Coordinates of C-alpha atoms in Angstrom, one line a residue:
X1 CA 3.9 9.1 -2.1
X2 CA 2.6 9.5 1.3
X3 CA -0.5 10.6 2.8
X4 CA 1.2 13.4 4.6
X5 CA 2.8 15.0 1.0
X6 CA -0.8 14.7 -0.2
X7 CA -1.9 17.3 2.5
X8 CA 0.9 19.1 2.4
X9 CA 1.7 20.1 -0.7
X10 CA -2.0 20.9 -1.6
X11 CA -2.5 23.1 1.5
X12 CA -5.4 21.2 2.8
X13 CA -6.1 20.2 6.6
X14 CA -6.9 17.3 7.8
X15 CA -10.5 16.2 8.0
X16 CA -11.0 15.2 12.1
X17 CA -14.1 14.2 14.2
X18 CA -15.1 17.2 16.2
X19 CA -14.9 15.9 19.4
X20 CA -12.7 16.8 22.4
X21 CA -9.1 16.2 21.5
X22 CA -7.5 13.0 23.5
X23 CA -5.3 13.0 25.8
X24 CA -4.0 9.2 25.5
X25 CA -2.8 9.2 29.1
X26 CA -5.7 8.1 31.1
X27 CA -4.7 7.3 34.7
X28 CA -5.3 3.4 36.0
X29 CA -8.6 3.9 37.7
X30 CA -9.9 5.6 34.4
X31 CA -8.5 2.7 31.8
X32 CA -9.7 0.5 34.9
X33 CA -13.5 2.2 34.8
X34 CA -13.3 1.9 31.3
X35 CA -12.7 -1.4 31.0
X36 CA -15.5 -2.6 33.2
X37 CA -18.2 -0.1 31.5
X38 CA -17.1 -1.7 27.5
X39 CA -17.7 -5.4 29.6
X40 CA -21.1 -4.2 30.8
X41 CA -22.0 -2.5 27.3
X42 CA -21.3 -6.3 25.6
X43 CA -23.3 -7.8 27.9
X44 CA -26.1 -5.7 27.5
X45 CA -26.1 -5.0 23.5
X46 CA -27.0 -7.6 20.7
X47 CA -24.0 -7.5 18.9
X48 CA -25.8 -8.5 15.3
X49 CA -28.7 -5.8 16.0
X50 CA -25.1 -3.1 16.1
X51 CA -23.8 -4.4 12.5
X52 CA -27.5 -3.5 11.2
X53 CA -27.0 0.2 12.5
X54 CA -26.2 3.1 10.4
X55 CA -22.9 4.3 12.0
X56 CA -24.3 7.8 13.4
X57 CA -27.1 6.0 15.0
X58 CA -25.1 3.3 16.5
X59 CA -22.7 6.1 18.3
X60 CA -25.7 8.0 19.2
X61 CA -26.9 5.0 20.8
X62 CA -23.5 3.9 22.1
X63 CA -23.2 7.1 24.0
X64 CA -26.1 7.1 25.8
X65 CA -25.7 3.8 27.2
X66 CA -22.1 4.5 27.8
X67 CA -23.3 7.4 29.9
X68 CA -26.2 5.7 31.6
X69 CA -23.5 2.6 32.9
X70 CA -21.3 5.6 33.8
X71 CA -24.1 7.2 36.0
X72 CA -24.7 4.0 37.5
X73 CA -20.1 3.4 38.4
X74 CA -21.2 6.8 40.3
X75 CA -16.8 7.4 39.4
X76 CA -15.3 10.2 40.8
X77 CA -14.6 11.7 37.3
X78 CA -14.9 15.3 35.2
X79 CA -16.8 16.2 32.2
X80 CA -13.6 16.1 30.2
X81 CA -12.9 12.3 31.3
X82 CA -16.3 11.6 30.8
X83 CA -16.4 12.5 27.4
X84 CA -12.9 10.8 26.9
X85 CA -13.9 7.9 27.7
X86 CA -17.2 7.2 26.1
X87 CA -15.1 8.2 22.8
X88 CA -12.4 5.2 23.3
X89 CA -15.5 2.9 24.0
X90 CA -17.0 4.1 21.0
X91 CA -14.2 3.8 18.8
X92 CA -13.6 0.3 20.7
X93 CA -17.1 -1.3 19.5
X94 CA -17.2 0.4 15.8
X95 CA -13.6 1.0 14.9
X96 CA -9.9 -0.9 16.1
X97 CA -10.2 1.0 19.5
X98 CA -7.0 3.3 20.2
X99 CA -5.6 3.5 16.7
X100 CA -9.2 4.7 15.2
X101 CA -8.2 8.2 15.2
X102 CA -4.9 7.7 13.7
X103 CA -7.0 5.9 10.6
X104 CA -8.9 9.1 11.1
X105 CA -5.8 11.4 10.6
X106 CA -5.1 11.7 6.5
X107 CA -1.3 12.9 7.5
X108 CA -0.7 9.6 9.1
X109 CA 0.6 7.2 6.4
X110 CA 2.0 4.3 8.5
X111 CA 0.6 3.0 11.8
X112 CA 3.0 0.7 13.6
X113 CA 2.1 -0.8 16.5
X114 CA 5.6 -2.9 18.3
X115 CA 3.7 -3.8 21.6
X116 CA 0.7 -2.9 24.0
X117 CA 2.8 0.3 24.9
X118 CA 5.1 1.6 22.0
X119 CA 3.2 2.6 18.7
X120 CA 4.7 4.9 16.2
X121 CA 3.1 6.6 13.1
X122 CA 4.8 7.8 9.7
X123 CA 4.3 11.2 8.5
X124 CA 6.2 12.7 5.5
X125 CA 8.7 9.7 5.6
X126 CA 9.4 10.0 8.7
X127 CA 9.1 8.0 12.0
X128 CA 7.0 9.3 15.1
X129 CA 6.4 8.1 18.8
X130 CA 3.0 8.5 20.0
X131 CA 1.3 9.0 23.0
X132 CA -1.4 5.9 22.4
X133 CA -1.6 2.8 24.2
X134 CA -2.7 -0.2 24.3
X135 CA -4.4 -1.9 27.9
X136 CA -2.6 -5.1 27.6
X137 CA -1.3 -7.7 24.7
X138 CA -5.0 -8.9 24.8
X139 CA -6.2 -5.5 23.6
X140 CA -3.7 -5.3 20.8
X141 CA -5.1 -9.0 20.2
X142 CA -8.6 -8.4 20.3
X143 CA -8.2 -5.1 17.5
X144 CA -5.9 -7.9 15.0
X145 CA -8.5 -10.1 15.1
X146 CA -11.3 -7.8 14.4
X147 CA -9.4 -6.8 11.5
X148 CA -8.0 -10.9 9.7
X149 CA -11.9 -12.2 10.5
X150 CA -13.4 -9.4 8.2
X151 CA -11.6 -11.3 5.2
X152 CA -11.8 -14.3 6.2
X153 CA -8.2 -14.9 7.6
X154 CA -7.1 -16.3 11.1
X155 CA -4.1 -15.3 13.0
X156 CA -2.9 -18.3 16.2
X157 CA -0.1 -20.0 17.3
X158 CA -0.6 -22.3 14.3
X159 CA -0.6 -19.6 11.8
X160 CA 1.0 -16.5 13.5
X161 CA 1.6 -14.4 10.4
X162 CA -1.5 -13.2 8.8
X163 CA -2.0 -10.3 5.7
X164 CA -4.9 -8.2 5.7
X165 CA -6.6 -5.1 4.7
X166 CA -8.9 -2.8 5.9
X167 CA -12.1 -1.9 4.5
X168 CA -10.4 1.1 3.0
X169 CA -7.9 -1.3 1.2
X170 CA -5.1 -0.2 3.4
X171 CA -2.8 -3.2 4.1
X172 CA -2.0 -4.8 7.4
X173 CA 0.2 -6.9 8.6
X174 CA 0.0 -8.8 11.8
X175 CA 2.6 -11.2 13.6
X176 CA 2.1 -12.3 17.4
X177 CA 3.5 -14.3 20.4
X178 CA 6.0 -17.0 19.8
X179 CA 7.4 -15.2 17.2
X180 CA 6.9 -11.4 18.4
X181 CA 8.7 -11.5 21.3
X182 CA 7.4 -8.4 22.9
X183 CA 3.5 -8.8 22.2
X184 CA 1.6 -8.6 19.2
X185 CA 2.6 -6.7 16.1
X186 CA 0.8 -4.6 13.6
X187 CA 2.2 -2.5 10.9
X188 CA -1.0 -1.2 8.5
X189 CA 0.0 0.8 5.8
X190 CA -2.3 3.3 4.8
X191 CA -3.5 4.6 1.3
X192 CA -5.2 8.1 0.1
X193 CA -8.9 7.6 0.4
X194 CA -9.0 10.0 -2.6
X195 CA -7.0 8.0 -5.1
X196 CA -3.5 10.5 -6.1
X197 CA -3.1 11.1 -9.9
X198 CA 0.1 11.6 -11.9
X199 CA -1.0 15.5 -12.0
X200 CA -0.8 15.3 -7.7
X201 CA 2.8 13.4 -8.0
X202 CA 4.3 15.5 -10.6
X203 CA 3.7 18.4 -7.9
X204 CA 4.9 16.7 -5.4
X205 CA 8.4 16.3 -7.6
X206 CA 8.4 12.5 -7.8
X207 CA 8.5 12.9 -11.4
X208 CA 8.5 15.8 -14.0
X209 CA 5.8 16.5 -16.7
X210 CA 8.1 14.9 -19.3
X211 CA 8.2 11.8 -17.5
X212 CA 4.8 11.8 -17.0
X213 CA 3.8 12.2 -20.2
X214 CA 6.3 9.2 -21.3
X215 CA 5.1 6.7 -18.5
X216 CA 1.5 7.2 -19.6
X217 CA 2.2 7.2 -22.9
X218 CA 3.9 3.7 -22.2
X219 CA 0.9 2.6 -20.5
X220 CA -1.7 3.6 -23.7
X221 CA 0.9 2.1 -26.3
X222 CA 0.5 -1.4 -24.1
X223 CA 4.0 -1.6 -22.9
X224 CA 4.7 -4.4 -20.2
X225 CA 6.5 -2.1 -17.5
X226 CA 7.8 -3.7 -14.2
X227 CA 8.1 -1.2 -11.3
X228 CA 11.1 -1.5 -9.0
X229 CA 11.7 -0.5 -5.6
X230 CA 12.2 -0.9 -1.7
X231 CA 9.5 -1.0 0.8
X232 CA 7.6 1.8 1.8
X233 CA 8.6 3.6 -1.6
X234 CA 5.2 4.1 -3.1
X235 CA 5.4 0.9 -5.8
X236 CA 1.4 0.4 -5.5
X237 CA 0.4 4.0 -5.4
X238 CA 2.5 4.5 -8.6
X239 CA 0.8 1.4 -10.2
X240 CA -2.2 2.2 -9.1
X241 CA -1.3 6.1 -10.4
X242 CA -0.2 4.5 -14.2
X243 CA -3.2 2.2 -14.3
X244 CA -5.6 5.4 -14.9
X245 CA -4.2 5.6 -18.1
X246 CA -5.4 2.5 -19.3
X247 CA -8.3 2.9 -21.7
X248 CA -11.9 2.2 -20.3
X249 CA -13.1 -0.4 -23.0
X250 CA -9.8 -3.1 -21.6
X251 CA -10.6 -6.0 -19.0
X252 CA -8.4 -6.1 -16.4
X253 CA -7.3 -8.7 -14.1
X254 CA -5.5 -7.6 -10.9
X255 CA -3.6 -10.3 -9.0
X256 CA -2.7 -9.8 -5.3
X257 CA -1.9 -11.4 -1.9
X258 CA -3.6 -9.1 0.0
X259 CA -6.0 -6.8 -2.7
X260 CA -4.8 -3.1 -2.1
X261 CA -5.4 -1.7 -5.9
X262 CA -8.3 0.5 -7.0
X263 CA -8.6 0.9 -10.6
X264 CA -11.4 3.4 -11.6
X265 CA -11.9 1.3 -15.0
X266 CA -15.4 0.0 -15.3
X267 CA -14.3 -3.7 -16.3
X268 CA -11.7 -4.7 -13.4
X269 CA -12.2 -8.2 -12.1
X270 CA -9.6 -8.4 -8.5
X271 CA -8.4 -11.9 -7.2
X272 CA -7.0 -12.5 -3.9
X273 CA -5.0 -15.2 -2.9
X274 CA -5.7 -17.5 -0.1
X275 CA -3.8 -19.2 2.7
X276 CA -4.2 -22.7 3.9
X277 CA -6.2 -23.9 6.3
X278 CA -5.9 -25.4 10.1
X279 CA -5.4 -28.2 8.4
X280 CA -2.8 -26.9 5.8
X281 CA -5.0 -27.3 2.7
X282 CA -6.9 -25.0 0.5
X283 CA -4.0 -22.5 -0.6
X284 CA -4.4 -20.3 -3.6
X285 CA -1.5 -19.0 -4.7
X286 CA -0.6 -15.9 -6.9
X287 CA 0.8 -18.3 -9.6
X288 CA -2.7 -20.4 -9.5
X289 CA -4.3 -17.4 -10.0
X290 CA -2.1 -15.8 -13.2
X291 CA -2.7 -19.2 -14.7
X292 CA -6.3 -19.2 -13.6
X293 CA -6.3 -15.4 -15.7
X294 CA -5.4 -16.4 -18.7
X295 CA -9.0 -18.2 -19.0
X296 CA -10.6 -14.8 -18.3
X297 CA -9.9 -13.6 -21.5
X298 CA -8.2 -10.4 -19.8
X299 CA -6.9 -7.8 -21.7
X300 CA -4.5 -6.8 -19.2
X301 CA -3.3 -8.7 -15.9
X302 CA -1.8 -6.4 -13.3
X303 CA -0.1 -9.0 -10.4
X304 CA 0.4 -6.6 -7.4
X305 CA 3.8 -8.0 -7.1
X306 CA 5.9 -11.0 -7.7
X307 CA 7.6 -12.8 -5.7
X308 CA 7.6 -16.6 -6.4
X309 CA 7.0 -19.3 -9.6
X310 CA 4.3 -16.7 -10.3
X311 CA 7.0 -15.1 -12.9
X312 CA 7.4 -17.4 -15.5
X313 CA 3.7 -17.5 -15.7
X314 CA 3.3 -13.7 -15.7
X315 CA 6.1 -13.4 -18.2
X316 CA 4.8 -15.7 -20.2
X317 CA 1.6 -13.9 -20.1
X318 CA 3.2 -10.9 -21.3
X319 CA 4.7 -12.9 -24.7
X320 CA 1.4 -14.0 -25.2
X321 CA -1.0 -11.3 -26.2
X322 CA -1.8 -9.8 -23.2
X323 CA 0.3 -6.5 -23.6
X324 CA 0.4 -3.8 -21.6
X325 CA 0.5 -5.5 -18.3
X326 CA 2.5 -4.3 -15.1
X327 CA 3.5 -5.5 -12.1
X328 CA 6.2 -4.4 -9.2
X329 CA 8.8 -5.9 -7.3
X330 CA 11.2 -5.4 -4.3
X331 CA 14.9 -4.5 -5.8
X332 CA 17.4 -1.7 -5.5
X333 CA 17.6 -1.2 -9.0
X334 CA 16.4 -1.6 -12.9
X335 CA 19.5 -4.4 -13.0
X336 CA 18.9 -5.8 -9.7
X337 CA 14.9 -6.4 -10.0
X338 CA 16.1 -8.6 -13.8
X339 CA 18.3 -10.5 -11.5
X340 CA 15.7 -10.9 -8.9
X341 CA 13.2 -12.1 -11.1
X342 CA 15.4 -15.0 -12.5
X343 CA 16.5 -15.8 -8.7
X344 CA 12.5 -16.2 -7.9
X345 CA 12.4 -19.1 -10.4
X346 CA 15.1 -20.8 -9.4
X347 CA 13.8 -20.7 -5.7
X348 CA 10.8 -22.2 -6.8
X349 CA 12.5 -25.2 -7.7
X350 CA 12.1 -25.0 -11.9
X351 CA 15.1 -25.4 -13.8
X352 CA 15.0 -22.6 -16.9
X353 CA 18.5 -22.7 -18.4
X354 CA 19.4 -18.9 -17.5
X355 CA 19.7 -17.9 -21.5
X356 CA 16.7 -19.2 -22.6
X357 CA 14.6 -17.4 -18.9
X358 CA 17.0 -14.2 -20.2
X359 CA 15.5 -14.4 -23.8
X360 CA 12.0 -14.8 -22.3
X361 CA 12.9 -11.5 -19.7
X362 CA 14.0 -9.5 -23.0
X363 CA 10.6 -10.1 -25.3
X364 CA 8.4 -9.8 -22.5
X365 CA 9.4 -6.8 -20.5
X366 CA 10.0 -3.9 -22.1
X367 CA 10.7 -0.8 -19.1
X368 CA 11.5 -0.5 -15.9
X369 CA 10.4 2.4 -13.4
X370 CA 13.0 2.6 -10.4
X371 CA 11.1 4.5 -7.7
X372 CA 13.2 5.1 -4.4
X373 CA 12.3 6.9 -0.9
X374 CA 15.2 9.3 -0.3
X375 CA 16.4 10.4 3.4
X376 CA 14.4 13.0 3.6
X377 CA 11.4 10.8 3.2
X378 CA 10.6 12.1 -0.3
X379 CA 9.6 9.6 -3.2
X380 CA 11.2 10.1 -7.0
X381 CA 11.0 8.3 -9.8
X382 CA 15.2 8.1 -9.7
X383 CA 15.3 5.8 -13.0
X384 CA 13.6 5.3 -16.4
X385 CA 15.3 2.0 -18.4
X386 CA 14.3 0.3 -21.1
X387 CA 15.0 -3.2 -22.2
X388 CA 17.0 -3.3 -25.4
X389 CA 18.2 -6.7 -26.3
X390 CA 20.5 -9.4 -25.7
X391 CA 24.5 -8.8 -25.3
X392 CA 25.7 -12.6 -25.0
X393 CA 24.6 -13.7 -21.8
X394 CA 23.5 -10.5 -20.4
X395 CA 20.5 -8.6 -20.8
X396 CA 21.3 -5.7 -21.8
X397 CA 19.7 -1.8 -20.7
X398 CA 19.8 1.9 -21.7
X399 CA 18.2 4.6 -18.9
X400 CA 16.2 6.8 -20.4
X401 CA 15.9 9.7 -17.6
X402 CA 17.5 9.4 -14.0
X403 CA 17.6 11.8 -10.7
X404 CA 20.7 13.3 -10.0
X405 CA 21.2 13.7 -6.3
X406 CA 23.9 16.7 -5.8
X407 CA 23.8 17.2 -1.9
X408 CA 21.8 18.0 0.9
X409 CA 20.3 20.9 2.3
X410 CA 20.7 22.6 5.9
X411 CA 17.0 21.2 6.1
X412 CA 17.9 18.3 5.6
X413 CA 16.4 18.4 2.4
X414 CA 18.0 16.2 -0.6
X415 CA 18.8 18.3 -3.3
X416 CA 19.5 17.1 -7.4
X417 CA 17.1 16.9 -10.9
X418 CA 15.8 14.9 -13.4
X419 CA 17.4 14.7 -16.2
X420 CA 17.1 13.1 -19.6
X421 CA 20.0 10.8 -20.8
X422 CA 20.0 11.7 -24.5
X423 CA 18.8 8.7 -25.4
X424 CA 15.5 8.0 -27.6
X425 CA 14.2 5.0 -26.7
X426 CA 13.2 1.8 -29.1
X427 CA 10.1 2.1 -28.3
X428 CA 9.3 5.5 -30.1
X429 CA 8.2 3.1 -32.3
X430 CA 5.7 1.3 -30.6
X431 CA 4.3 4.5 -29.2
X432 CA 4.3 6.2 -32.7
X433 CA 2.5 2.6 -34.1
X434 CA 0.1 3.0 -31.5
X435 CA -1.2 6.8 -32.1
X436 CA 0.6 7.6 -29.0
X437 CA 2.3 11.0 -29.8
X438 CA 5.4 11.9 -27.1
X439 CA 7.5 14.8 -28.6
X440 CA 11.8 14.1 -29.5
X441 CA 12.6 17.1 -26.8
X442 CA 11.5 14.7 -24.1
X443 CA 14.5 13.8 -24.5
X444 CA 16.9 16.4 -24.1
X445 CA 20.0 16.3 -22.2
X446 CA 20.0 20.1 -21.6
X447 CA 16.8 20.1 -19.9
X448 CA 17.2 19.8 -15.9
X449 CA 14.1 20.1 -13.6
X450 CA 14.3 20.5 -9.9

């Protein structure tokens, strides 16, 4: 679910700073002036003292200093240009430079810096080219280094790719030369400042209220769930929303490559992987964290995304008393998701007979939820499927809910409806035993909802 949807559907307006709008088209002379002022400023101030200041005090101090330096320069600039240079330098010192206003714009869900002269954003599932520019590739590199240094990671020629996060939990990926041929590349996937709820995504049309009731029931009944979907479909957002149904008395351990989940329960332990150092040592993988988490007395284990050998340890944890665990996977369909899980074990170099692994998979997982991003940018839960057993060498599945696309309207919007298949899932008995009541008419195939 994109941040744009969370605004446009609710009718709220983006909250922006009350400064003069920015043109982003400084002349070469103005850009050179800004660079000189910034360099002089860094020579005047104590960076350690700046970090100890409150944000508003720091912003006011920077404004005074920059105005003084501009006066000393005796440059021929008007008042609007002066204000813009002050804002640019404030953003450079306090935040992430040119992209800082984009981070303050809640309608932006992705910020994609392809090089110093090309910055795209995603709004409502659509990519848009902005007028925003960096000074040069070194300017982009400074911003990347500022981001990764905050969480103790590094990026250089020996380690030219890095995953990181911003203080608000937004996901960051950076690739620098020599891997990136046209200059440093920065990708930021943003998350809502106020976490979305199940009620929100029902209102956005991501799923129906009946599907939401069933998913909440599955979480409360400690059913193991796999969320499947492509890049940017909202898997992590959905996982976060589903976790809200976990009782507050349970101890939850989250394991991620870059910490993004924001669970609201009081008893949450967050673990994050660590990349190798410059000597190639000290790496801590997701598999090591999953194994260690079993010694931490978890009620549930939530893995942000399974990518490799940790899948086997995750399934073993689900089979040995850690019910209600959840994770996500990149995949285009529920069936493909199971195949990918099996392939991960093989790629990790482990020799597990296919039938043995599938039996373990079937006994560990109960439900696969498939989420997709449609061609109009909207996210939909297109399938909820239950694992029902083994038929020979194959794990059998049955679909409970589906989204049927019927066409595309003149406005480019995808048309379709959600529908129950009419199958009463086997996990209903589990829900009943666990005290979770879900009405049987939930699965009536005659009920359709746009």
